[in-house]
């Protein structure tokens, strides 16, 4: 595996930040950046000029991870040449298939299954129902095929997100990268570090990822009551107080972040499904808890690995970044302290993370977690 990394500051060309000097052959090129930077029509041509035979995947972010640093308002580039393995990329737009579950099913069915080890998703993040998208994949996924990835971000603006494959970034795109090869080892894991507090409430009215009522009361009114003065800052302030959602007593609870609010309808739209009958609590965290959570996520991802990772894709939630503020890089440093400093590290801050719980096979949509996908060939 040969890897080349670069960073683009506003108004500047890409600057190589890795040690690899050789030209890469048909690399997978992951380009993560601020939405405003990705809207520049010249960006795709600039990346294409650097990698004429590259397969280029774009995704907008709420912050870029490259090496041991977290950046803002930049574009990060990681190009990977697989020497023993191969990959295939498929794409769909939510306008093509408006049912998110069907969209997931359709994407997975397009991949040849023989030798398929893992699928990594870079998805539209502002309007897609991530839970339904994953459910579509899970409905037709074979057990030995891994699934992980993330929902694109747009800082804390929540206006729109962008993604693309081999074209300029645009809205509504879901990009799926399938990895093939006997020698390929890919592991993924996630962990949060958030603590539930306050009374537990029951979801009495919801539809998919739209929350209407808790304990028979308008959910948005109740949430604003808990937030107090911070309610004026919604939906941004909701990132600091996500919801702990327990669907079944015998399953791990899921964390859900509020993406948008509708004051007229008195509803909240979350990044994933919140079914009726589920129990909900508010959550909070500290900088140290989040950093410790990133360390735990890395330990889960490294458990039972046969080889040291050569590439690490980190997807962390924008809410974690807001809590950590000036100390955001500490969670990346915690990850590197576990996986080692020989792996090339890339990734972004997201509106949702995709990975299985530790020790489980089925992928889930998470919020407020650090999610890792580790590669070696």
Short mmCIF file of C-alpha atoms in Angstrom, two decimals:
data_model
loop_
_atom_site.label_atom_id
_atom_site.label_comp_id
_atom_site.label_asym_id
_atom_site.label_seq_id
_atom_site.Cartn_x
_atom_site.Cartn_y
_atom_site.Cartn_z
CA UNK A 1 0.00 0.00 0.00
CA UNK A 2 1.45 3.34 -1.08
CA UNK A 3 -0.10 6.49 0.36
CA UNK A 4 0.36 10.15 -0.48
CA UNK A 5 -1.28 12.95 1.53
CA UNK A 6 -1.72 16.67 0.88
CA UNK A 7 -3.49 19.68 2.36
CA UNK A 8 -4.95 22.71 0.61
CA UNK A 9 -5.27 25.99 2.50
CA UNK A 10 -7.70 28.66 1.23
CA UNK A 11 -6.36 30.29 -1.93
CA UNK A 12 -3.33 27.98 -2.08
CA UNK A 13 -2.44 24.89 -4.13
CA UNK A 14 -2.21 21.46 -2.49
CA UNK A 15 0.89 20.96 -0.36
CA UNK A 16 2.22 17.41 -0.02
CA UNK A 17 2.57 16.43 3.64
CA UNK A 18 3.60 12.77 3.28
CA UNK A 19 6.97 11.20 2.56
CA UNK A 20 5.98 9.13 -0.48
CA UNK A 21 7.71 10.47 -3.57
CA UNK A 22 6.71 7.89 -6.19
CA UNK A 23 3.85 8.32 -8.63
CA UNK A 24 0.78 6.34 -7.64
CA UNK A 25 -0.98 4.06 -10.11
CA UNK A 26 -4.79 4.34 -10.30
CA UNK A 27 -5.08 5.44 -6.67
CA UNK A 28 -8.19 5.80 -4.58
CA UNK A 29 -8.20 9.53 -3.79
CA UNK A 30 -10.17 10.61 -0.71
CA UNK A 31 -10.78 14.36 -0.64
CA UNK A 32 -12.42 15.73 2.51
CA UNK A 33 -12.99 19.44 2.91
CA UNK A 34 -15.00 22.42 4.00
CA UNK A 35 -18.23 22.74 2.02
CA UNK A 36 -17.37 26.22 0.76
CA UNK A 37 -14.04 24.91 -0.58
CA UNK A 38 -15.77 21.97 -2.27
CA UNK A 39 -18.18 24.35 -3.99
CA UNK A 40 -15.24 25.84 -5.91
CA UNK A 41 -15.73 24.54 -9.44
CA UNK A 42 -11.96 24.46 -10.02
CA UNK A 43 -11.24 21.99 -7.19
CA UNK A 44 -12.11 18.83 -9.10
CA UNK A 45 -9.90 19.82 -12.03
CA UNK A 46 -7.05 20.60 -9.63
CA UNK A 47 -7.24 17.16 -8.02
CA UNK A 48 -7.63 15.49 -11.41
CA UNK A 49 -4.48 17.23 -12.67
CA UNK A 50 -2.51 15.73 -9.76
CA UNK A 51 -3.97 12.22 -10.22
CA UNK A 52 -5.02 11.84 -13.89
CA UNK A 53 -5.87 8.14 -13.43
CA UNK A 54 -7.21 8.45 -9.88
CA UNK A 55 -10.63 7.45 -8.62
CA UNK A 56 -11.63 10.58 -6.72
CA UNK A 57 -14.16 10.61 -3.87
CA UNK A 58 -15.19 13.95 -2.32
CA UNK A 59 -16.98 14.56 0.98
CA UNK A 60 -17.79 17.79 2.83
CA UNK A 61 -16.92 18.01 6.51
CA UNK A 62 -17.33 19.73 9.85
CA UNK A 63 -13.53 19.61 10.18
CA UNK A 64 -10.75 17.67 8.48
CA UNK A 65 -8.52 15.04 10.12
CA UNK A 66 -5.10 14.40 8.58
CA UNK A 67 -2.14 12.94 10.44
CA UNK A 68 -2.36 13.99 14.06
CA UNK A 69 -4.03 17.33 13.30
CA UNK A 70 -7.60 18.61 13.01
CA UNK A 71 -8.09 21.41 10.50
CA UNK A 72 -10.87 23.78 9.54
CA UNK A 73 -11.69 25.52 6.26
CA UNK A 74 -9.18 23.37 4.39
CA UNK A 75 -9.19 20.42 2.01
CA UNK A 76 -7.33 17.22 2.90
CA UNK A 77 -6.30 14.66 0.29
CA UNK A 78 -5.24 11.05 0.82
CA UNK A 79 -4.34 8.97 -2.24
CA UNK A 80 -3.91 5.21 -1.82
CA UNK A 81 -2.42 2.74 -4.28
CA UNK A 82 -3.35 -0.83 -3.33
CA UNK A 83 -0.53 -3.17 -4.39
CA UNK A 84 -2.24 -6.52 -3.68
CA UNK A 85 -5.92 -5.68 -3.55
CA UNK A 86 -8.54 -3.85 -5.57
CA UNK A 87 -11.59 -1.68 -5.09
CA UNK A 88 -14.79 -0.71 -6.88
CA UNK A 89 -16.88 2.44 -6.44
CA UNK A 90 -20.63 2.88 -6.90
CA UNK A 91 -22.78 5.98 -6.46
CA UNK A 92 -26.41 6.95 -6.24
CA UNK A 93 -28.29 10.18 -5.55
CA UNK A 94 -31.27 10.51 -3.24
CA UNK A 95 -33.18 12.09 -6.14
CA UNK A 96 -32.78 8.86 -8.13
CA UNK A 97 -34.21 6.64 -5.38
CA UNK A 98 -36.13 8.64 -2.79
CA UNK A 99 -36.56 5.66 -0.44
CA UNK A 100 -33.35 5.59 1.63
CA UNK A 101 -33.75 1.90 2.52
CA UNK A 102 -34.19 0.96 -1.14
CA UNK A 103 -31.23 3.15 -2.01
CA UNK A 104 -28.99 1.13 0.32
CA UNK A 105 -30.24 -2.16 -1.08
CA UNK A 106 -29.70 -1.02 -4.67
CA UNK A 107 -26.15 0.19 -4.04
CA UNK A 108 -25.01 -3.04 -2.40
CA UNK A 109 -26.56 -5.21 -5.12
CA UNK A 110 -24.39 -3.45 -7.72
CA UNK A 111 -21.19 -4.86 -6.21
CA UNK A 112 -19.85 -8.24 -7.34
CA UNK A 113 -19.85 -10.32 -4.13
CA UNK A 114 -16.90 -12.63 -4.82
CA UNK A 115 -13.89 -11.47 -2.81
CA UNK A 116 -15.74 -8.43 -1.39
CA UNK A 117 -14.36 -7.73 2.08
CA UNK A 118 -15.75 -4.35 3.11
CA UNK A 119 -17.80 -1.38 1.97
CA UNK A 120 -17.01 2.14 3.12
CA UNK A 121 -19.68 4.82 2.71
CA UNK A 122 -19.27 8.56 2.20
CA UNK A 123 -22.85 9.78 2.31
CA UNK A 124 -24.94 12.89 1.93
CA UNK A 125 -25.53 14.04 5.50
CA UNK A 126 -28.15 16.77 5.57
CA UNK A 127 -31.30 15.03 4.34
CA UNK A 128 -30.63 11.29 4.20
CA UNK A 129 -32.01 9.00 6.92
CA UNK A 130 -28.79 7.23 7.84
CA UNK A 131 -30.56 4.47 9.75
CA UNK A 132 -32.72 3.55 6.76
CA UNK A 133 -29.72 3.69 4.40
CA UNK A 134 -27.79 1.25 6.60
CA UNK A 135 -30.86 -0.95 7.02
CA UNK A 136 -31.03 -1.24 3.25
CA UNK A 137 -27.43 -2.43 3.12
CA UNK A 138 -27.94 -4.78 6.06
CA UNK A 139 -30.99 -6.35 4.42
CA UNK A 140 -28.93 -7.76 1.54
CA UNK A 141 -25.44 -7.81 3.09
CA UNK A 142 -23.60 -11.13 3.41
CA UNK A 143 -22.21 -11.69 6.93
CA UNK A 144 -18.53 -11.65 5.97
CA UNK A 145 -18.78 -8.22 4.29
CA UNK A 146 -17.98 -5.34 6.65
CA UNK A 147 -19.69 -1.95 6.50
CA UNK A 148 -18.58 1.41 7.90
CA UNK A 149 -18.39 5.08 6.97
CA UNK A 150 -19.91 8.44 7.75
CA UNK A 151 -22.41 11.14 6.86
CA UNK A 152 -20.84 14.27 5.39
CA UNK A 153 -20.84 17.50 7.39
CA UNK A 154 -21.20 21.23 6.94
CA UNK A 155 -19.51 22.63 10.07
CA UNK A 156 -22.31 23.59 12.50
CA UNK A 157 -24.34 25.33 9.76
CA UNK A 158 -26.55 22.34 8.84
CA UNK A 159 -27.34 23.94 5.48
CA UNK A 160 -26.26 21.31 2.94
CA UNK A 161 -23.60 18.66 2.45
CA UNK A 162 -21.71 17.61 -0.67
CA UNK A 163 -20.14 14.42 -2.02
CA UNK A 164 -19.20 12.95 -5.39
CA UNK A 165 -17.26 10.35 -7.32
CA UNK A 166 -15.15 11.50 -10.27
CA UNK A 167 -17.03 14.78 -10.67
CA UNK A 168 -17.45 18.07 -8.85
CA UNK A 169 -19.11 17.66 -5.43
CA UNK A 170 -22.90 18.04 -5.30
CA UNK A 171 -25.85 17.50 -2.99
CA UNK A 172 -27.61 14.20 -2.40
CA UNK A 173 -24.79 11.82 -3.33
CA UNK A 174 -24.05 8.51 -1.58
CA UNK A 175 -20.68 7.01 -2.51
CA UNK A 176 -19.93 3.35 -1.71
CA UNK A 177 -16.36 2.01 -1.97
CA UNK A 178 -16.05 -1.78 -2.07
CA UNK A 179 -12.70 -3.37 -1.18
CA UNK A 180 -11.57 -6.76 -2.54
CA UNK A 181 -8.62 -9.05 -1.83
CA UNK A 182 -7.61 -12.10 0.22
CA UNK A 183 -4.73 -10.31 1.96
CA UNK A 184 -6.84 -7.28 2.88
CA UNK A 185 -7.53 -6.87 6.59
CA UNK A 186 -10.13 -4.25 7.53
CA UNK A 187 -11.50 -3.68 11.02
CA UNK A 188 -13.86 -1.02 12.30
CA UNK A 189 -15.21 0.06 15.68
CA UNK A 190 -16.75 3.00 17.51
CA UNK A 191 -17.17 4.39 21.01
CA UNK A 192 -18.61 7.58 22.46
CA UNK A 193 -17.84 8.65 26.01
CA UNK A 194 -21.14 10.43 26.71
CA UNK A 195 -23.18 9.98 29.90
CA UNK A 196 -27.00 9.96 30.14
CA UNK A 197 -28.62 12.25 32.72
CA UNK A 198 -32.07 13.40 33.79
CA UNK A 199 -35.37 11.50 33.60
CA UNK A 200 -35.97 8.77 31.04
CA UNK A 201 -38.83 9.54 28.65
CA UNK A 202 -40.79 7.33 26.25
CA UNK A 203 -41.21 8.23 22.58
CA UNK A 204 -44.97 8.34 22.14
CA UNK A 205 -45.07 9.74 18.60
CA UNK A 206 -42.46 9.58 15.83
CA UNK A 207 -42.07 8.75 12.18
CA UNK A 208 -38.75 7.37 11.01
CA UNK A 209 -36.22 10.02 12.12
CA UNK A 210 -38.76 12.74 13.03
CA UNK A 211 -39.57 13.03 16.74
CA UNK A 212 -42.99 14.46 17.66
CA UNK A 213 -43.78 13.54 21.26
CA UNK A 214 -42.15 12.34 24.48
CA UNK A 215 -44.47 11.08 27.21
CA UNK A 216 -47.37 12.54 25.25
CA UNK A 217 -45.86 16.04 25.24
CA UNK A 218 -44.40 17.94 22.25
CA UNK A 219 -40.77 16.77 22.12
CA UNK A 220 -39.36 20.11 20.98
CA UNK A 221 -41.06 22.02 23.80
CA UNK A 222 -39.71 19.56 26.34
CA UNK A 223 -36.22 19.71 24.88
CA UNK A 224 -36.21 23.52 24.90
CA UNK A 225 -37.29 23.44 28.56
CA UNK A 226 -34.21 21.39 29.44
CA UNK A 227 -31.88 23.58 27.40
CA UNK A 228 -33.03 26.82 29.02
CA UNK A 229 -31.16 29.81 27.57
CA UNK A 230 -29.29 27.52 25.15
CA UNK A 231 -32.60 26.86 23.34
CA UNK A 232 -32.05 30.16 21.51
CA UNK A 233 -29.00 28.58 19.84
CA UNK A 234 -30.83 25.55 18.40
CA UNK A 235 -30.08 23.46 16.40
CA UNK A 236 -26.36 24.08 17.10
CA UNK A 237 -26.73 23.79 20.88
CA UNK A 238 -28.36 20.37 20.43
CA UNK A 239 -24.94 19.00 19.50
CA UNK A 240 -23.90 19.46 23.13
CA UNK A 241 -26.92 17.53 24.43
CA UNK A 242 -27.68 14.52 22.22
CA UNK A 243 -30.28 11.86 22.99
CA UNK A 244 -29.56 8.40 24.35
CA UNK A 245 -32.10 6.11 22.63
CA UNK A 246 -32.72 2.62 24.02
CA UNK A 247 -34.90 0.69 21.57
CA UNK A 248 -34.73 -2.71 23.28
CA UNK A 249 -33.53 -3.58 26.77
CA UNK A 250 -31.22 -6.31 25.45
CA UNK A 251 -29.50 -4.06 22.87
CA UNK A 252 -26.90 -1.33 23.16
CA UNK A 253 -28.49 2.15 23.21
CA UNK A 254 -27.91 4.43 20.24
CA UNK A 255 -26.97 8.11 20.40
CA UNK A 256 -28.96 10.47 18.22
CA UNK A 257 -28.07 14.06 17.30
CA UNK A 258 -30.71 16.60 16.32
CA UNK A 259 -30.06 17.87 12.79
CA UNK A 260 -32.93 20.32 12.37
CA UNK A 261 -35.94 21.64 14.29
CA UNK A 262 -39.35 22.75 13.01
CA UNK A 263 -40.82 25.35 15.34
CA UNK A 264 -44.10 25.41 13.43
CA UNK A 265 -44.69 21.66 13.60
CA UNK A 266 -42.94 21.45 17.00
CA UNK A 267 -40.73 18.57 15.82
CA UNK A 268 -37.09 17.55 15.77
CA UNK A 269 -35.40 15.71 12.89
CA UNK A 270 -32.58 13.42 13.97
CA UNK A 271 -29.75 11.78 12.05
CA UNK A 272 -31.34 8.33 12.41
CA UNK A 273 -34.55 6.56 13.33
CA UNK A 274 -36.21 7.09 16.72
CA UNK A 275 -39.01 4.48 16.92
CA UNK A 276 -42.09 4.82 19.08
CA UNK A 277 -41.81 3.01 22.40
CA UNK A 278 -38.06 3.64 22.68
CA UNK A 279 -36.75 5.23 25.89
CA UNK A 280 -34.84 8.50 25.67
CA UNK A 281 -32.48 10.44 27.94
CA UNK A 282 -30.39 13.55 27.46
CA UNK A 283 -26.62 13.09 27.37
CA UNK A 284 -23.59 15.22 28.18
CA UNK A 285 -19.82 14.81 28.15
CA UNK A 286 -16.47 16.37 29.07
CA UNK A 287 -13.26 16.79 27.10
CA UNK A 288 -11.54 14.03 29.06
CA UNK A 289 -14.46 11.62 28.60
CA UNK A 290 -14.43 12.18 24.84
CA UNK A 291 -10.67 11.67 24.59
CA UNK A 292 -10.96 8.48 26.66
CA UNK A 293 -13.79 7.34 24.38
CA UNK A 294 -11.56 7.76 21.31
CA UNK A 295 -8.90 5.63 23.01
CA UNK A 296 -11.49 2.93 23.71
CA UNK A 297 -12.72 3.00 20.10
CA UNK A 298 -9.15 2.47 18.89
CA UNK A 299 -8.66 -0.46 21.24
CA UNK A 300 -11.84 -2.09 19.93
CA UNK A 301 -10.67 -1.60 16.31
CA UNK A 302 -7.23 -3.07 17.07
CA UNK A 303 -8.54 -6.10 18.98
CA UNK A 304 -7.76 -9.40 17.22
CA UNK A 305 -6.04 -7.68 14.28
CA UNK A 306 -3.32 -9.83 12.72
CA UNK A 307 -1.43 -6.96 11.06
CA UNK A 308 -0.59 -3.40 11.96
CA UNK A 309 -2.80 -0.90 10.12
CA UNK A 310 -1.35 1.01 7.18
CA UNK A 311 -4.32 3.34 6.76
CA UNK A 312 -6.81 4.68 9.32
CA UNK A 313 -9.98 6.54 8.35
CA UNK A 314 -11.38 8.38 11.37
CA UNK A 315 -14.97 9.64 11.40
CA UNK A 316 -15.84 11.66 14.50
CA UNK A 317 -18.97 13.65 15.28
CA UNK A 318 -19.22 17.44 15.01
CA UNK A 319 -20.71 17.47 18.52
CA UNK A 320 -17.50 16.04 19.96
CA UNK A 321 -15.54 18.77 18.22
CA UNK A 322 -17.74 21.49 19.72
CA UNK A 323 -17.26 20.11 23.23
CA UNK A 324 -13.48 19.70 22.87
CA UNK A 325 -12.95 23.06 21.12
CA UNK A 326 -9.23 23.92 21.32
CA UNK A 327 -8.41 20.41 22.56
CA UNK A 328 -10.02 18.56 19.65
CA UNK A 329 -6.72 17.06 18.48
CA UNK A 330 -6.43 15.17 21.75
CA UNK A 331 -8.91 12.53 20.59
CA UNK A 332 -6.92 11.99 17.39
CA UNK A 333 -3.74 11.71 19.44
CA UNK A 334 -5.44 9.12 21.65
CA UNK A 335 -6.29 7.05 18.60
CA UNK A 336 -2.72 7.22 17.26
CA UNK A 337 -1.33 6.22 20.65
CA UNK A 338 -3.23 2.94 20.28
CA UNK A 339 -2.95 2.14 16.55
CA UNK A 340 0.68 3.28 16.24
CA UNK A 341 2.23 6.11 14.27
CA UNK A 342 3.03 4.11 11.12
CA UNK A 343 -0.51 4.27 9.75
CA UNK A 344 -1.53 7.16 7.51
CA UNK A 345 -4.45 8.90 9.22
CA UNK A 346 -7.26 10.70 7.42
CA UNK A 347 -10.94 11.40 8.06
CA UNK A 348 -13.42 14.09 8.98
CA UNK A 349 -15.96 15.39 11.48
CA UNK A 350 -19.41 14.25 10.48
CA UNK A 351 -23.17 14.35 10.99
CA UNK A 352 -23.25 10.60 11.69
CA UNK A 353 -20.91 7.63 11.99
CA UNK A 354 -21.39 4.08 10.71
CA UNK A 355 -19.87 0.99 12.32
CA UNK A 356 -20.85 -2.11 14.30
CA UNK A 357 -20.81 -2.17 18.09
CA UNK A 358 -17.77 -3.96 19.54
CA UNK A 359 -18.09 -7.71 19.11
CA UNK A 360 -21.09 -7.42 16.79
CA UNK A 361 -21.48 -7.86 13.06
CA UNK A 362 -24.36 -5.58 12.06
CA UNK A 363 -23.54 -1.97 11.22
CA UNK A 364 -25.45 0.82 13.02
CA UNK A 365 -25.74 4.58 12.61
CA UNK A 366 -24.18 6.43 15.55
CA UNK A 367 -23.87 10.03 16.65
CA UNK A 368 -21.29 11.54 18.98
CA UNK A 369 -18.82 8.67 18.53
CA UNK A 370 -15.29 8.23 17.27
CA UNK A 371 -15.40 5.60 14.52
CA UNK A 372 -12.29 4.01 13.01
CA UNK A 373 -11.80 1.89 9.92
CA UNK A 374 -8.32 0.36 9.77
CA UNK A 375 -6.75 -1.10 6.62
CA UNK A 376 -3.74 -3.26 5.81
CA UNK A 377 -2.96 -5.47 2.83
#
